[in-house]
Short mmCIF file of C-alpha atoms in Angstrom, two decimals:
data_model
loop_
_atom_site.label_atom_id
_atom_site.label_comp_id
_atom_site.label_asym_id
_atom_site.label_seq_id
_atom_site.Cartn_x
_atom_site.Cartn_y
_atom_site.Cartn_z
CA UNK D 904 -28.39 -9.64 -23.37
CA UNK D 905 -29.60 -7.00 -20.84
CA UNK D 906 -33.53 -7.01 -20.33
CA UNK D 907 -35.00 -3.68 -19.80
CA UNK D 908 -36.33 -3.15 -16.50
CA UNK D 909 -40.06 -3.79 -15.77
CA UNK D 910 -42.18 -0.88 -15.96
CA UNK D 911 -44.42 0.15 -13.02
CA UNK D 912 -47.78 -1.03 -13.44
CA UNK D 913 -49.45 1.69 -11.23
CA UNK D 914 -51.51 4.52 -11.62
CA UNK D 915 -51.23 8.24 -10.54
CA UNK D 916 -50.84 8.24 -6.74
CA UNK D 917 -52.22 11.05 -5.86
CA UNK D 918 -52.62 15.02 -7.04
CA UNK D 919 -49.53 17.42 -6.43
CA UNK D 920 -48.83 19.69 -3.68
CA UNK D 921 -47.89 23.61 -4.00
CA UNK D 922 -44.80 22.12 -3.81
CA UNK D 923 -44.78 20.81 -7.16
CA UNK D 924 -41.91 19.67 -8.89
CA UNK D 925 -43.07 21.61 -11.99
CA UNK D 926 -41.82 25.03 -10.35
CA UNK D 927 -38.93 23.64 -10.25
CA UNK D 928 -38.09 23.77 -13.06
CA UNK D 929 -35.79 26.44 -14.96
CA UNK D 930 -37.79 27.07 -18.31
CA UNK D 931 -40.92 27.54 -17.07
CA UNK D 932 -39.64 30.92 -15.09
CA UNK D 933 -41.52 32.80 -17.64
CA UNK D 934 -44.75 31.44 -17.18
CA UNK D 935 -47.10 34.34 -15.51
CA UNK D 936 -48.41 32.45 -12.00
CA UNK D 937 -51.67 32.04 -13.35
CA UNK D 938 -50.55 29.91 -15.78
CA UNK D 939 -47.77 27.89 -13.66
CA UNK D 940 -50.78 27.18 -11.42
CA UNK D 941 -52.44 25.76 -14.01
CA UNK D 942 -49.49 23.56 -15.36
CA UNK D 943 -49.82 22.07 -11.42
CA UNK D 944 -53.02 21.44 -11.34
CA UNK D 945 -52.92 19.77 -14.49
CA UNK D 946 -50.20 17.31 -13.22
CA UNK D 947 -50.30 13.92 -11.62
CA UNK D 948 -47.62 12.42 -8.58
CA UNK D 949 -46.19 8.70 -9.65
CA UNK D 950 -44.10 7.01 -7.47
CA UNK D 951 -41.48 3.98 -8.41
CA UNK D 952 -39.47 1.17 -6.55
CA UNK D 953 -35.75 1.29 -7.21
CA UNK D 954 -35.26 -0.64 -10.63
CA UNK D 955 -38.73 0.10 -12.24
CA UNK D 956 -39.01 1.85 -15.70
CA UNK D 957 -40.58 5.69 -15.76
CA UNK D 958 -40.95 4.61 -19.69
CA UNK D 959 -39.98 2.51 -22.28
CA UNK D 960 -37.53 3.65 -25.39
CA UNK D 961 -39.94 3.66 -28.32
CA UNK D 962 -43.00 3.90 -26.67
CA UNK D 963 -45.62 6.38 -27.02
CA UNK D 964 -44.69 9.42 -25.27
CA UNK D 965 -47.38 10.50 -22.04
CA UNK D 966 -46.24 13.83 -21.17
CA UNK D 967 -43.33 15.80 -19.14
CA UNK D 968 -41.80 13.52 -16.00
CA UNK D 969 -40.18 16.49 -13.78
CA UNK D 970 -38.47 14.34 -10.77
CA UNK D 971 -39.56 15.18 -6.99
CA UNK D 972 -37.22 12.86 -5.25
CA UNK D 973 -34.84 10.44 -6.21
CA UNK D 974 -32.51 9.50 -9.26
CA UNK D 975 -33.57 8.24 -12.71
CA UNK D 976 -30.93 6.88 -15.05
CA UNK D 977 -31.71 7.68 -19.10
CA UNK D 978 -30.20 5.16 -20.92
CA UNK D 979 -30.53 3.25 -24.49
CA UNK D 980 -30.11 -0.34 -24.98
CA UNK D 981 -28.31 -1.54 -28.21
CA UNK D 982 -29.65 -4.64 -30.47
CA UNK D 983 -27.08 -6.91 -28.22
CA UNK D 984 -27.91 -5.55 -25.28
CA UNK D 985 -25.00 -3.06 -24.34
CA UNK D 986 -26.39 -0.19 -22.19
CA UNK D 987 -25.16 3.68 -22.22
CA UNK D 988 -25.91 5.82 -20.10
CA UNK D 989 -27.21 9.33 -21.23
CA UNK D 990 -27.63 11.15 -18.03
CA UNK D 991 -28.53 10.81 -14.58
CA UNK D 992 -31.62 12.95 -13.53
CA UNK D 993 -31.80 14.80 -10.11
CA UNK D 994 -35.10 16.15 -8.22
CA UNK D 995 -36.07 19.38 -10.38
CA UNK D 996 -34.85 17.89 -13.36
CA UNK D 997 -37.28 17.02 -16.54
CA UNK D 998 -36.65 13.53 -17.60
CA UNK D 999 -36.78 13.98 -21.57
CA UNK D 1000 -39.31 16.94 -23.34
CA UNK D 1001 -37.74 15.85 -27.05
CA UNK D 1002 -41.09 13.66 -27.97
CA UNK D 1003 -43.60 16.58 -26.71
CA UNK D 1004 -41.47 18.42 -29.19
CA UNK D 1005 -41.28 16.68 -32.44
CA UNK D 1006 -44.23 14.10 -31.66
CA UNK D 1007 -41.88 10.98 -32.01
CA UNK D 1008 -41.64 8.27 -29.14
CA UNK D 1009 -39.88 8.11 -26.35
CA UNK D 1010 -35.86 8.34 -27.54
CA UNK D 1011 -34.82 6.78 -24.26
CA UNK D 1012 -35.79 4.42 -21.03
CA UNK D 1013 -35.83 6.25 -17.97
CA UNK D 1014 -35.11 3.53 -14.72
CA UNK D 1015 -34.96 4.92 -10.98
CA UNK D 1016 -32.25 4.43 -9.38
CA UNK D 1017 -33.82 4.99 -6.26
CA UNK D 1018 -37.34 4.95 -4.67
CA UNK D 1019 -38.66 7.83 -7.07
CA UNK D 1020 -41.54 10.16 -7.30
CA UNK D 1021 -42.25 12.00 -10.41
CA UNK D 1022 -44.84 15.05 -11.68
CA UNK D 1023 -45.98 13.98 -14.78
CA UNK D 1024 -47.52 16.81 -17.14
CA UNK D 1025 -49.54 15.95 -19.31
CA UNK D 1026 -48.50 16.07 -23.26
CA UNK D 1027 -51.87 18.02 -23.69
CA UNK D 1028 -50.90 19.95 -20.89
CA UNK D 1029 -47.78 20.60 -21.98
CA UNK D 1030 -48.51 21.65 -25.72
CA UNK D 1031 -51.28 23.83 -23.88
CA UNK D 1032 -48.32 25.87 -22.42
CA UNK D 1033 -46.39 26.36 -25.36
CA UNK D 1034 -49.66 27.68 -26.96
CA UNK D 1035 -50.10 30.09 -24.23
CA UNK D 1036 -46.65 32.09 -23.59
CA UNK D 1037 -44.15 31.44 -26.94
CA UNK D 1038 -41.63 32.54 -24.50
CA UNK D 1039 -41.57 29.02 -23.12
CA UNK D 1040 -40.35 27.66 -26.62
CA UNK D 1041 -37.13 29.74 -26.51
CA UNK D 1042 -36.44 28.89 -22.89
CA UNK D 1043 -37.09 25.09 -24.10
CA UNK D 1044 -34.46 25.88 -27.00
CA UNK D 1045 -32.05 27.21 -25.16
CA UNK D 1046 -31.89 24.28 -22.31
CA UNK D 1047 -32.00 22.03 -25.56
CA UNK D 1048 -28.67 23.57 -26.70
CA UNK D 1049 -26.66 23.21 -23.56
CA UNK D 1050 -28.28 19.68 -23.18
CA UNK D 1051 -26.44 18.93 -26.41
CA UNK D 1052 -23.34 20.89 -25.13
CA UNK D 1053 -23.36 18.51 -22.64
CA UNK D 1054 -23.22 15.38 -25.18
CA UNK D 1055 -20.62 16.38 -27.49
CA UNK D 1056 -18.56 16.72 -23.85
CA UNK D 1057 -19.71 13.38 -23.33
CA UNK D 1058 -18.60 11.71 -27.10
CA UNK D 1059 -15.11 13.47 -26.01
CA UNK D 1060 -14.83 11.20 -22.80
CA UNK D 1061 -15.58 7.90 -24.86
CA UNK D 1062 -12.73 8.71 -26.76
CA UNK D 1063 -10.42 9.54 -23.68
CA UNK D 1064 -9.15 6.75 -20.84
CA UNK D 1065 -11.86 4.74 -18.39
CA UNK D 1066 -10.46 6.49 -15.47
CA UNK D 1067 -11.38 10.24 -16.68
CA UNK D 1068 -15.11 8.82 -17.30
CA UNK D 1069 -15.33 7.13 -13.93
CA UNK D 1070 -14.23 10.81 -12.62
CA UNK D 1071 -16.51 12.67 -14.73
CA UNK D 1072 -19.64 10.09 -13.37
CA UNK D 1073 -18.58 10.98 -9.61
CA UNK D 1074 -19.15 14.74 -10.33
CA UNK D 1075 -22.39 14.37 -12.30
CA UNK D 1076 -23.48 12.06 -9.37
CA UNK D 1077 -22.37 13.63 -5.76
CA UNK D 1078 -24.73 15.69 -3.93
CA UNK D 1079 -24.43 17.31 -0.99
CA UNK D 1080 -25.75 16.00 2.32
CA UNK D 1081 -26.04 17.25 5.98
CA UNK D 1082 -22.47 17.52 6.77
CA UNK D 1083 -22.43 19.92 3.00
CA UNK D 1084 -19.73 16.77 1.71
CA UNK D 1085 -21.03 16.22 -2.27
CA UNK D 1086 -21.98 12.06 -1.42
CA UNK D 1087 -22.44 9.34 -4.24
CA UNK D 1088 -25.22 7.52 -3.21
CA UNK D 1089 -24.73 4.17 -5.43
CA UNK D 1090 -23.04 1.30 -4.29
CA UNK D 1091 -19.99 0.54 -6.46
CA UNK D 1092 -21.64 -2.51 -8.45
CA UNK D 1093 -24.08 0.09 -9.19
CA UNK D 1094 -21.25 2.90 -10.41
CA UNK D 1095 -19.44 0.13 -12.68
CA UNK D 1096 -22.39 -0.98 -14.24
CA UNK D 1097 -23.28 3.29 -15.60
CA UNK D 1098 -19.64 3.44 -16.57
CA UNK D 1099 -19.39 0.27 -17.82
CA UNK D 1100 -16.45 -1.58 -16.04
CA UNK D 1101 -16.46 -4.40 -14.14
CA UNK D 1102 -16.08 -3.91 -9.98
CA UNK D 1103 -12.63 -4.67 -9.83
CA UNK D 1104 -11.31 -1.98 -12.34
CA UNK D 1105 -13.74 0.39 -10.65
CA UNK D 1106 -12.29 -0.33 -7.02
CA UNK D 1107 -8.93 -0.06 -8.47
CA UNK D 1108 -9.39 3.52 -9.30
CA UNK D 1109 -11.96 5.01 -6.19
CA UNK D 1110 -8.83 3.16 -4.22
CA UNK D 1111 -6.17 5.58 -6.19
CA UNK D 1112 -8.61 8.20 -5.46
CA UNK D 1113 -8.74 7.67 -2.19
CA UNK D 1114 -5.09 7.76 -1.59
CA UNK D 1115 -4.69 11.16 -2.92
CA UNK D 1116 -7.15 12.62 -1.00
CA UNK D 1117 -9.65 13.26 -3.62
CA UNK D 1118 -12.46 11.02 -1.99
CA UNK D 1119 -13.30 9.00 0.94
CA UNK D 1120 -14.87 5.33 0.56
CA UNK D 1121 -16.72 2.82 3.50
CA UNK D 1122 -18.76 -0.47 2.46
CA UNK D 1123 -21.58 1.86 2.34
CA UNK D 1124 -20.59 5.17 0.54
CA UNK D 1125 -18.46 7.66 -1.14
CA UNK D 1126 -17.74 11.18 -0.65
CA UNK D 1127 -15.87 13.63 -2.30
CA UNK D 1128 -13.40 15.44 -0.38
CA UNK D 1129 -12.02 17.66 -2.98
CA UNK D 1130 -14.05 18.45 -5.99
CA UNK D 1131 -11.72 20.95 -7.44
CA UNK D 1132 -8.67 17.94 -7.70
CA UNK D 1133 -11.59 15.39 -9.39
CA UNK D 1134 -12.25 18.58 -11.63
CA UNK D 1135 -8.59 18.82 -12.62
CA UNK D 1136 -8.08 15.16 -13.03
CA UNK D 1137 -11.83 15.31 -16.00
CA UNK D 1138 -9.91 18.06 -17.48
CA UNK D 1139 -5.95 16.80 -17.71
#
């Protein structure tokens, strides 16, 4: 069985910057400054190792994580200990707002990937907003339903072949870098492990890849040198 990763035991690091992750993100657009300033000030900067737990699936939930740096992987743990991957958070991102909404506990465990820093809202904070400008709640709603866009795409792949989901995980994960080339920055025991096939199969495949120019691999690294034929081969 799996173990769930061990959750920081740290406290707030520090206070946020102007530089917040918070204004990052998307639905809180319509929130008059005044009040965005507020949200800020209101929030709190945690940092995590590579492999520690944000939070815990059924635990109490603390408020809104908004990433500032790094990658968190959301993912749920069944009784046996299989894991699936729901998404893989970017900076800007929230990590899951579903609990501040219907008062439940945390749905999912959030694990960084990388070294992470997070803004963390809290839920008082958060409901404070909501109170304050109902605008935020349709903004909310409608990142809510292309969220779950986004999952009914995702029961389609586990119906289709292991190769279209290990294609589909490459786009969702390459960023661009310097040189502007989208990069995956997970080594490929990391990369099997979220799609859930062992190394081999996995090397098979980013090999095939490789030979049509779609990406390039080192020990180190892979980059994708045409998004528009990985795109094709998700949609065949």
């Amino acid at each position: 069985m799996q173990p769930e990763p061990k959750q920081a035991d740290h406290n707030a690091t520090g206070q946020p910057t102007a530089l917040s992750a918070v204004k990052l993100v998307p639905c809180f657009c319509c929130l008059a400054p005044q009040l965005l300033d507020r949200a800020v000030s209101a929030t709190t900067v945690r940092r995590y190792q590579k492999g520690e737990a944000l939070f815990h699936r059924n635990e109490p939930c603390t408020g809104l994580f908004v990433l500032r740096r790094g990658v968190v992987k959301l993912f749920r743990l069944s009784p046996d200990g299989r894991e699936t991957t729901v998404r893989v958070a970017h900076r800007g991102e929230c990590l899951d707002c579903v609990p501040l909404l219907d008062e439940g506990p945390n749905p999912i465990t959030a694990q960084a990937l990388t070294d992470a820093e997070a803004d963390l809202l809290p839920r008082d904070g958060f409901r404070w907003l909501l109170d304050q400008d109902p605008r935020l709640a349709q903004h909310i709603s409608r990142m809510l339903a292309v969220r779950l866009r986004y999952f009914l795409t995702r029961i389609d792949d586990f119906g289709s072949d292991i190769e279209k989901r290990m294609d589909r995980l490459l786009l969702d994960l390459a960023r661009p870098d310097e040189s502007k080339t989208p990069v995956v920055p997970f080594s490929q025991e990391e990369l099997a492990c979220l799609v859930g096939v062992s190394r081999q199969r996995l090397n098979m495949h980013l090999g095939q890849l490789q030979k049509r120019g779609i990406i390039t691999k080192s020990r180190c690294e892979i980059r994708v040198a045409d998004s528009s034929l990985l795109e094709e081969s998700v949609a065949e």
